[in-house]
């Protein structure tokens, strides 16, 4: 590790030095956890003048268990001195000591990897905190499942895998927690602001929200059909008022559908940029997993839809060096300056600057909350305001539709459709119990599937065999290939990539497409999902190289010669051969 003046270092040596200092900091954090453990050992009730089991009302010191079932008792007041010496509150000190003890006694495999420098201490502490309510036996089950992947995937993906492991380890507690969370549901309306607008916050089952959103999207499309040129979010806001009148909603959607049938528009050309959402992928999900999809009906009218955050603005693959207008420099705001929900969740990962790193004694051991940012829900057509004449015409049209709705209501509409991909093992499929994974949502108990799909009509599509390699002799990517790519690769294939595949993620030809090249270049073996920022780095970044090693492994090389393998188990660095000093 280089501790002198950093200025003379080459860029590669500077990066290597930074990694070594990060490793040294991790070793220091591990040693501090050992300090907490030994300190607790020295303050066991057998070695201190405390009275275990004493009533708390008399204010005297008691023996307490910090860290959960299976951890040794500690003299209650001992945490105060430990906290003073480290400059933290007694509560934080108690939590820290409890975490250290839980690592040693409840998560021995993870703790062994921490001591070996193979697991970042604060990530291990976070796992412990997430499992604090589990029994000792259940905690050991989680420990065995996640110990080997603590540092090979991002914290956001690790959280989801830990959640699934908790479900497997203690399904009864998982059901109890799910029931508890279900009681937190509700619809909350805030006060009007000075502009006469209100905010509505809805916490409801995922399936209900998806269907409600499909109806809102259908109404917004209907308004556009009848001449409303405003931005889509303005139309969606008006849809909230329209949906309160079921007959009006039905008539509006019915007439919009008839109008589109009578006045068809040419289909838009699809671009090389999409796939669909999924969640973190663990090694256990590679075998014995059925990939199917349920098509659940909502109440909106129109085509299948999925309202997701990351908009690619019609981005296309640019391996051949032509058509670079799709990846212009100003696109950084859509994938870097304004992060999507997956990138936002990665805020818990360490930052480049040591001063910005989370204090190991005060790491927020909470599950990341999905933020709501209106900027993430804006569609490509920003629209334009209606002039006075156009507004009057639209109002008259809508008023006529509403009158018709209440005087001569149309027949029942065919509901719109939404699509849900569910991944489950043959055991879960046969028994109806266990854990499954719903794309875009994450791990669920099998008993929660009916709530997600709903009680309306649904169609189960055939299972897709991802071992089938298919290709086409064209640059454009057909839907059947897109579907297989997003099922095979639920997360982008960039080193430590955190962007989950979605309809707006780019599909990149790993081997650049050559119009004069051989047939079958657009294939499941030559396509990789990449977030917009990752795609731009690969396309425009100097010195980045990627190649497919085998069916499950993609190899990336950075500008300064560092190599990484991206596999279903995460990202793994490949130690480079010895190289000559870099003059840069």
XYZ file of C-alpha atoms in Angstrom:
584
model
C 0.000 0.000 0.000
C 1.405 3.365 -1.056
C 1.326 5.989 1.698
C 3.498 8.742 0.234
C 2.752 11.497 -2.257
C 0.073 10.195 -4.644
C 0.786 12.667 -7.443
C 3.559 10.674 -9.179
C 1.430 7.503 -9.323
C 0.060 6.351 -12.651
C -3.714 6.187 -12.926
C -3.717 2.402 -12.630
C -1.435 2.481 -9.577
C -3.598 5.195 -8.055
C -6.684 2.996 -8.459
C -4.843 -0.012 -7.034
C -3.701 2.074 -4.056
C -7.276 3.238 -3.446
C -8.477 -0.387 -3.436
C -5.720 -1.349 -0.983
C -6.650 1.496 1.352
C -10.291 0.409 1.208
C -9.207 -3.135 2.114
C -7.116 -1.758 4.972
C -10.127 0.181 6.248
C -12.186 -3.014 6.113
C -9.528 -4.811 8.140
C -9.651 -1.996 10.689
C -13.440 -2.280 10.871
C -13.136 -6.039 11.426
C -10.626 -5.457 14.215
C -13.016 -2.971 15.828
C -15.744 -5.613 15.778
C -13.320 -7.964 17.521
C -12.712 -5.279 20.143
C -16.469 -5.117 20.755
C -16.682 -8.899 21.090
C -13.815 -9.173 23.575
C -15.164 -6.188 25.491
C -18.523 -7.955 25.778
C -16.804 -11.176 26.881
C -15.103 -9.260 29.679
C -18.451 -7.914 30.808
C -20.323 -11.171 30.972
C -22.573 -11.307 34.066
C -20.439 -14.107 35.511
C -17.512 -11.682 35.621
C -19.424 -8.577 36.751
C -21.382 -7.770 39.936
C -24.806 -7.677 38.296
C -28.030 -9.395 39.227
C -29.457 -11.195 36.162
C -33.236 -11.242 35.977
C -33.593 -8.213 38.256
C -36.694 -6.067 37.654
C -36.067 -3.041 35.459
C -38.275 -0.838 37.643
C -35.701 -0.643 40.408
C -33.140 0.897 38.076
C -30.308 -1.489 38.846
C -28.049 -3.057 36.289
C -29.294 -6.189 34.593
C -27.880 -8.845 32.355
C -29.051 -8.262 28.792
C -28.751 -10.171 25.551
C -27.527 -8.002 22.694
C -27.668 -9.349 19.168
C -30.497 -11.847 19.388
C -31.064 -15.436 20.406
C -27.842 -17.408 20.837
C -25.679 -14.459 21.908
C -24.168 -14.353 25.413
C -25.441 -11.999 28.093
C -23.690 -8.695 28.750
C -23.713 -6.391 31.743
C -26.222 -3.731 30.782
C -24.227 -0.649 31.727
C -21.038 -1.774 30.033
C -22.157 -0.390 26.682
C -22.069 3.179 28.008
C -18.302 3.255 28.537
C -17.661 1.569 25.238
C -19.794 4.236 23.575
C -18.037 7.098 25.317
C -14.631 5.902 24.214
C -15.807 5.670 20.611
C -17.828 8.876 20.640
C -21.232 7.296 20.098
C -24.430 7.091 22.131
C -25.164 4.126 24.410
C -27.953 3.001 22.101
C -25.634 2.944 19.083
C -22.951 1.260 21.189
C -25.411 -1.431 22.319
C -26.484 -2.031 18.734
C -22.878 -2.232 17.610
C -21.829 -4.675 20.327
C -24.934 -6.737 19.639
C -24.074 -6.829 15.931
C -20.517 -7.921 16.693
C -21.745 -10.711 18.956
C -24.393 -11.816 16.455
C -21.729 -12.097 13.752
C -19.654 -14.403 15.927
C -22.451 -16.516 17.414
C -25.297 -16.415 14.859
C -23.446 -15.868 11.564
C -20.142 -17.745 11.944
C -19.636 -18.329 8.192
C -20.096 -14.660 7.365
C -17.856 -13.695 10.275
C -15.130 -16.026 9.050
C -15.212 -14.307 5.663
C -15.018 -10.906 7.347
C -11.907 -11.997 9.248
C -10.411 -13.345 6.015
C -10.975 -10.022 4.249
C -13.536 -11.582 1.879
C -16.618 -9.741 3.157
C -17.004 -6.025 3.866
C -17.782 -5.573 7.586
C -20.555 -3.012 7.207
C -22.373 -5.233 4.701
C -22.111 -8.166 7.101
C -23.438 -5.956 9.900
C -26.366 -4.994 7.741
C -27.281 -8.647 7.145
C -27.167 -9.267 10.885
C -29.462 -6.331 11.565
C -31.978 -7.515 8.944
C -32.130 -10.913 10.678
C -32.162 -9.730 14.279
C -35.638 -11.184 14.961
C -34.842 -14.639 13.596
C -34.191 -17.574 15.870
C -30.623 -18.803 16.190
C -31.358 -21.780 13.942
C -33.002 -19.629 11.269
C -30.113 -17.152 11.390
C -27.686 -20.017 10.731
C -29.713 -20.977 7.646
C -29.459 -17.428 6.284
C -25.759 -17.371 7.152
C -25.030 -20.439 5.032
C -26.990 -19.056 2.092
C -25.458 -15.571 1.861
C -21.954 -15.801 3.331
C -20.346 -16.520 -0.025
C -21.869 -13.590 -1.940
C -21.600 -10.664 0.491
C -19.011 -8.855 -1.637
C -19.796 -10.160 -5.127
C -23.075 -8.277 -5.592
C -24.348 -4.787 -4.800
C -26.068 -4.021 -1.468
C -29.430 -3.592 -3.185
C -29.297 -7.073 -4.708
C -27.914 -8.528 -1.472
C -30.885 -7.133 0.450
C -33.301 -9.024 -1.794
C -31.394 -12.290 -1.511
C -31.264 -11.922 2.289
C -35.015 -11.329 2.266
C -35.604 -14.523 0.297
C -33.281 -16.460 2.618
C -35.231 -15.175 5.624
C -38.452 -16.451 4.048
C -36.890 -19.883 3.565
C -35.402 -19.989 7.056
C -38.503 -18.968 9.004
C -41.677 -19.008 6.880
C -43.934 -18.634 9.920
C -42.263 -15.378 10.951
C -42.271 -14.243 7.327
C -46.031 -14.753 7.173
C -46.468 -12.889 10.451
C -44.376 -9.983 9.172
C -46.303 -9.967 5.869
C -49.573 -9.811 7.817
C -48.172 -6.977 9.915
C -47.114 -5.059 6.810
C -50.520 -5.622 5.217
C -52.126 -3.791 8.123
C -50.033 -0.723 7.282
C -51.847 -0.275 3.973
C -53.985 2.723 3.268
C -54.715 5.722 1.064
C -53.552 9.013 2.488
C -54.456 12.468 1.180
C -52.475 15.541 2.119
C -53.624 19.131 2.510
C -54.061 21.433 -0.473
C -51.099 23.654 -1.207
C -51.209 27.265 -2.290
C -51.760 26.168 -5.910
C -54.845 24.115 -5.132
C -53.253 20.712 -5.602
C -53.205 17.763 -3.265
C -50.890 14.781 -2.883
C -52.283 11.270 -2.572
C -50.118 8.495 -1.171
C -51.302 4.924 -1.707
C -49.879 1.900 0.063
C -51.710 -1.150 -1.271
C -51.036 -4.660 -2.637
C -48.718 -4.609 -5.641
C -51.287 -6.229 -7.906
C -53.951 -3.649 -7.009
C -51.565 -0.753 -7.662
C -50.483 -2.234 -11.003
C -54.093 -2.590 -12.156
C -55.025 0.885 -10.928
C -52.014 2.338 -12.719
C -53.006 0.535 -15.936
C -56.430 2.194 -15.781
C -54.902 5.636 -15.199
C -52.556 5.089 -18.135
C -55.494 4.010 -20.318
C -57.447 7.159 -19.424
C -54.407 9.334 -20.141
C -54.103 7.688 -23.575
C -57.810 8.242 -24.193
C -57.483 11.956 -23.423
C -54.642 12.147 -25.925
C -56.831 10.404 -28.514
C -59.411 13.160 -28.161
C -56.896 15.969 -28.637
C -55.295 16.533 -25.252
C -51.699 17.438 -26.129
C -50.506 18.195 -22.603
C -47.669 16.214 -20.991
C -48.611 12.692 -20.001
C -48.356 13.417 -16.270
C -50.893 16.226 -16.588
C -53.258 13.806 -18.317
C -52.590 11.144 -15.654
C -53.452 13.678 -12.944
C -56.796 14.412 -14.634
C -57.365 10.661 -14.892
C -57.499 10.484 -11.086
C -60.642 12.608 -11.183
C -62.179 10.741 -14.106
C -61.638 7.310 -12.536
C -63.862 8.345 -9.637
C -66.821 8.065 -12.043
C -66.910 4.439 -13.232
C -69.507 4.992 -15.979
C -67.634 7.999 -17.338
C -64.395 6.024 -17.252
C -65.933 3.102 -19.126
C -67.522 5.300 -21.787
C -64.350 7.345 -22.302
C -62.210 4.248 -22.761
C -64.833 2.651 -25.017
C -65.102 5.655 -27.332
C -61.335 6.109 -27.432
C -60.940 2.476 -28.436
C -63.552 2.848 -31.174
C -61.879 6.038 -32.391
C -58.511 4.287 -32.655
C -60.124 1.412 -34.553
C -61.712 3.820 -37.009
C -58.616 6.007 -37.323
C -55.601 3.655 -37.115
C -52.104 5.109 -37.039
C -48.999 3.486 -38.551
C -47.052 1.444 -35.968
C -43.894 3.131 -34.692
C -40.547 1.545 -35.507
C -39.138 -0.228 -32.473
C -35.597 0.492 -31.392
C -32.831 -1.678 -30.017
C -33.242 -0.752 -26.397
C -35.668 -2.804 -24.403
C -36.157 -5.772 -22.152
C -38.181 -6.311 -18.973
C -37.695 -5.969 -15.199
C -36.454 -8.563 -12.762
C -34.717 -8.916 -9.456
C -31.462 -10.078 -8.021
C -30.413 -13.492 -9.264
C -28.909 -15.996 -6.890
C -26.991 -19.148 -7.804
C -29.864 -21.258 -6.515
C -32.150 -19.760 -9.122
C -30.077 -21.094 -12.014
C -31.304 -24.667 -11.646
C -34.712 -26.166 -11.070
C -36.449 -22.880 -11.838
C -39.515 -22.522 -14.014
C -39.829 -19.307 -15.977
C -43.432 -18.508 -16.801
C -45.679 -15.487 -16.901
C -49.234 -14.781 -15.848
C -51.205 -12.247 -17.849
C -53.419 -10.459 -15.325
C -56.249 -8.196 -16.419
C -56.559 -4.656 -15.142
C -59.350 -2.186 -15.821
C -57.646 -0.029 -18.435
C -58.336 -0.194 -22.158
C -55.674 -0.635 -24.784
C -52.427 -2.486 -25.275
C -50.338 -4.292 -22.674
C -48.328 -1.842 -20.687
C -45.770 -1.667 -17.926
C -45.112 1.721 -16.340
C -41.452 1.768 -15.383
C -38.904 4.391 -14.491
C -35.863 4.382 -16.739
C -36.653 5.938 -20.124
C -34.097 5.227 -22.821
C -35.436 7.864 -25.217
C -35.370 5.431 -28.095
C -31.742 4.467 -27.613
C -30.203 1.983 -30.029
C -27.174 -0.234 -30.180
C -24.094 1.541 -31.541
C -21.489 -1.156 -31.807
C -20.817 -0.533 -35.493
C -19.923 3.103 -34.899
C -22.853 4.575 -36.821
C -25.997 6.407 -35.723
C -24.477 7.806 -32.542
C -27.287 10.308 -32.151
C -29.017 7.818 -29.825
C -26.233 8.078 -27.225
C -25.541 11.799 -27.116
C -23.697 13.315 -24.190
C -26.800 15.043 -22.826
C -28.362 11.619 -22.164
C -26.378 11.457 -18.924
C -29.293 13.054 -17.105
C -31.489 10.019 -17.722
C -29.131 7.447 -16.238
C -26.714 9.292 -13.988
C -27.938 12.714 -12.953
C -31.468 11.457 -12.414
C -31.064 7.864 -11.211
C -33.681 5.220 -11.645
C -35.099 3.325 -8.667
C -32.405 0.628 -8.870
C -29.570 3.158 -8.937
C -31.161 5.137 -6.132
C -31.207 2.034 -3.975
C -27.459 1.732 -4.439
C -26.951 4.844 -2.307
C -25.903 2.559 0.538
C -22.798 1.383 -1.314
C -19.423 2.851 -0.308
C -18.471 6.120 -1.982
C -15.091 6.806 -3.573
C -14.009 9.305 -0.939
C -13.007 7.926 2.445
C -14.538 10.976 4.094
C -17.910 10.088 2.581
C -17.885 6.452 3.668
C -20.535 5.429 6.200
C -19.267 5.332 9.745
C -18.980 1.623 10.622
C -20.498 2.453 13.996
C -23.454 4.325 12.579
C -24.416 2.498 9.381
C -28.169 2.752 8.778
C -29.182 -0.882 9.134
C -32.527 -0.356 7.410
C -34.026 -1.812 4.289
C -33.698 0.671 1.421
C -36.939 2.507 0.794
C -37.934 2.869 -2.820
C -38.030 6.632 -3.369
C -40.741 8.355 -5.359
C -39.480 10.922 -7.804
C -41.950 12.351 -10.354
C -39.079 12.814 -12.794
C -38.785 9.035 -13.069
C -42.323 8.680 -14.410
C -42.213 11.096 -17.343
C -42.760 9.553 -20.758
C -40.805 10.693 -23.835
C -43.547 12.980 -25.228
C -43.464 16.009 -22.940
C -46.433 17.470 -24.823
C -47.447 21.079 -25.114
C -50.074 23.272 -23.412
C -53.530 23.537 -24.949
C -54.537 26.902 -26.296
C -57.906 28.338 -25.283
C -59.765 27.092 -28.359
C -58.354 23.576 -28.099
C -59.190 23.469 -24.397
C -62.806 24.456 -25.064
C -63.104 21.824 -27.787
C -61.680 19.136 -25.524
C -63.967 20.119 -22.648
C -67.007 19.950 -24.933
C -65.982 16.525 -26.236
C -65.468 15.128 -22.746
C -68.719 16.632 -21.502
C -70.585 14.914 -24.340
C -68.926 11.587 -23.527
C -69.888 11.941 -19.880
C -73.507 12.695 -20.750
C -73.596 9.626 -22.947
C -72.106 7.547 -20.134
C -74.990 8.362 -17.823
C -77.800 8.293 -20.396
C -76.826 5.375 -22.596
C -73.953 3.418 -20.991
C -72.038 1.119 -23.303
C -71.533 -2.572 -22.751
C -68.842 -4.000 -20.551
C -65.289 -3.299 -21.746
C -62.632 -5.935 -22.184
C -60.130 -5.074 -19.435
C -56.596 -4.112 -20.341
C -53.839 -6.591 -19.637
C -50.705 -6.560 -17.544
C -47.992 -9.195 -17.577
C -46.273 -10.677 -14.545
C -43.258 -12.977 -14.693
C -43.026 -15.407 -11.809
C -39.958 -17.572 -11.111
C -40.490 -20.599 -8.900
C -39.043 -24.027 -8.271
C -40.770 -27.296 -9.134
C -41.340 -27.867 -5.398
C -43.215 -24.581 -5.023
C -45.182 -25.295 -8.187
C -46.247 -28.713 -6.902
C -46.879 -27.856 -3.250
C -48.110 -24.268 -3.448
C -45.772 -23.341 -0.594
C -42.334 -21.822 -0.388
C -40.749 -18.751 -1.932
C -41.109 -17.400 -5.462
C -39.721 -14.361 -7.267
C -41.944 -11.879 -9.082
C -40.054 -9.658 -11.468
C -40.089 -6.012 -10.504
C -41.143 -6.884 -6.945
C -38.718 -9.461 -5.566
C -39.142 -12.486 -3.275
C -42.686 -13.349 -2.221
C -44.319 -16.147 -0.312
C -46.241 -18.491 -2.598
C -49.419 -17.612 -0.709
C -49.038 -13.975 -1.824
C -49.251 -14.832 -5.530
C -53.051 -14.797 -5.643
C -53.043 -11.282 -4.205
C -50.554 -10.138 -6.837
C -52.389 -11.673 -9.795
C -55.834 -10.753 -8.540
C -59.104 -12.627 -8.870
C -59.913 -11.608 -12.449
C -59.334 -13.723 -15.555
C -55.715 -14.603 -16.205
C -53.762 -16.675 -18.679
C -50.690 -18.748 -17.832
C -48.180 -18.744 -20.674
C -45.945 -21.756 -21.377
C -42.621 -22.105 -19.602
C -39.702 -20.799 -21.664
C -36.634 -23.008 -22.021
C -33.714 -20.593 -21.705
C -31.303 -23.239 -22.980
C -32.649 -22.736 -26.492
C -30.322 -20.421 -28.422
C -32.224 -18.455 -31.036
C -31.088 -15.800 -33.500
C -32.225 -13.666 -36.419
C -30.426 -12.330 -39.481
C -31.183 -8.666 -38.750
C -30.006 -5.850 -36.502
C -33.451 -5.328 -34.928
C -34.311 -7.540 -31.956
C -37.655 -9.410 -32.037
C -39.777 -9.784 -28.935
C -39.089 -13.495 -28.508
C -35.339 -12.784 -28.167
C -35.906 -9.799 -25.872
C -37.999 -11.959 -23.577
C -35.332 -14.649 -23.300
C -32.564 -12.113 -22.671
C -34.358 -10.462 -19.788
C -35.269 -13.809 -18.232
C -31.715 -15.104 -18.552
C -30.140 -11.867 -17.281
C -32.344 -10.182 -14.663
C -29.657 -7.544 -13.978
C -27.481 -5.648 -16.421
C -24.215 -7.370 -17.312
C -21.910 -4.517 -16.349
C -19.424 -5.108 -13.491
C -21.353 -4.646 -10.237
C -24.308 -3.555 -12.319
C -27.333 -2.615 -10.272
C -29.860 -1.722 -12.939
C -32.558 -4.362 -13.187
C -33.640 -5.209 -16.699
C -36.711 -3.272 -17.798
C -38.491 -2.345 -21.028
C -36.242 0.700 -21.283
C -32.854 -0.911 -20.734
C -30.563 -1.145 -23.759
C -29.709 -4.448 -25.412
C -26.150 -4.362 -26.683
C -24.506 -6.580 -29.294
C -21.460 -7.875 -27.397
C -19.707 -8.557 -30.683
C -20.506 -5.443 -32.740
C -23.075 -6.001 -35.454
C -21.588 -6.060 -38.951
C -24.085 -5.503 -41.782
C -21.734 -7.432 -44.068
C -21.001 -10.128 -41.522
C -22.344 -13.661 -41.091
C -26.008 -14.464 -40.350
C -27.359 -14.869 -36.850
C -25.453 -11.978 -35.236
C -28.535 -10.880 -33.299
C -28.869 -13.820 -30.958
C -29.397 -14.706 -27.335
C -25.672 -15.509 -27.164
C -24.562 -12.094 -28.465
C -26.848 -9.705 -26.602
C -26.366 -8.184 -23.154
C -28.701 -5.888 -21.190
C -26.962 -2.665 -20.167
C -28.210 0.435 -18.389
C -27.924 3.622 -20.387
C -24.841 4.836 -18.535
C -23.145 1.423 -18.834
C -23.998 1.274 -22.526
C -22.499 4.711 -23.097
C -19.332 3.722 -21.267
C -19.007 0.612 -23.382
C -19.764 2.500 -26.595
C -17.894 5.783 -26.081
C -15.474 5.045 -23.231
C -11.895 4.593 -24.339
C -10.281 1.274 -23.480
C -13.340 -0.674 -22.361
C -13.592 -4.183 -23.815
C -16.101 -6.959 -23.313
C -16.329 -10.535 -24.489
C -18.435 -13.558 -23.649
C -16.415 -16.299 -21.941
C -19.215 -18.870 -21.848
C -22.997 -19.008 -21.716
C -23.100 -17.524 -18.206
C -19.959 -15.370 -18.059
C -19.110 -12.015 -19.616
C -15.585 -10.641 -19.256
C -14.929 -6.902 -19.027
C -11.551 -5.161 -19.293
C -11.143 -1.595 -18.056
C -8.971 1.096 -19.662
C -6.131 0.438 -17.232
C -6.090 -3.313 -17.654
C -8.284 -4.560 -14.795
C -10.441 -7.564 -15.635
C -13.784 -8.634 -14.197
C -16.078 -11.581 -14.814
C -19.821 -10.970 -14.530
C -21.708 -14.193 -13.768
C -25.095 -15.140 -12.260
C -23.400 -15.012 -8.841
C -22.203 -11.437 -9.267
C -18.980 -9.689 -10.237
C -15.565 -11.223 -9.626
C -12.220 -9.597 -10.254
C -9.666 -11.554 -12.286
C -6.139 -10.806 -11.172
C -4.239 -9.412 -14.180
C -0.801 -10.660 -15.223
C 2.222 -8.579 -14.357
C 2.467 -5.506 -16.535
C 4.975 -2.812 -17.330
C 4.659 0.477 -15.374
C 2.092 2.854 -16.858
C 3.550 6.210 -17.787
C 0.145 7.847 -17.466
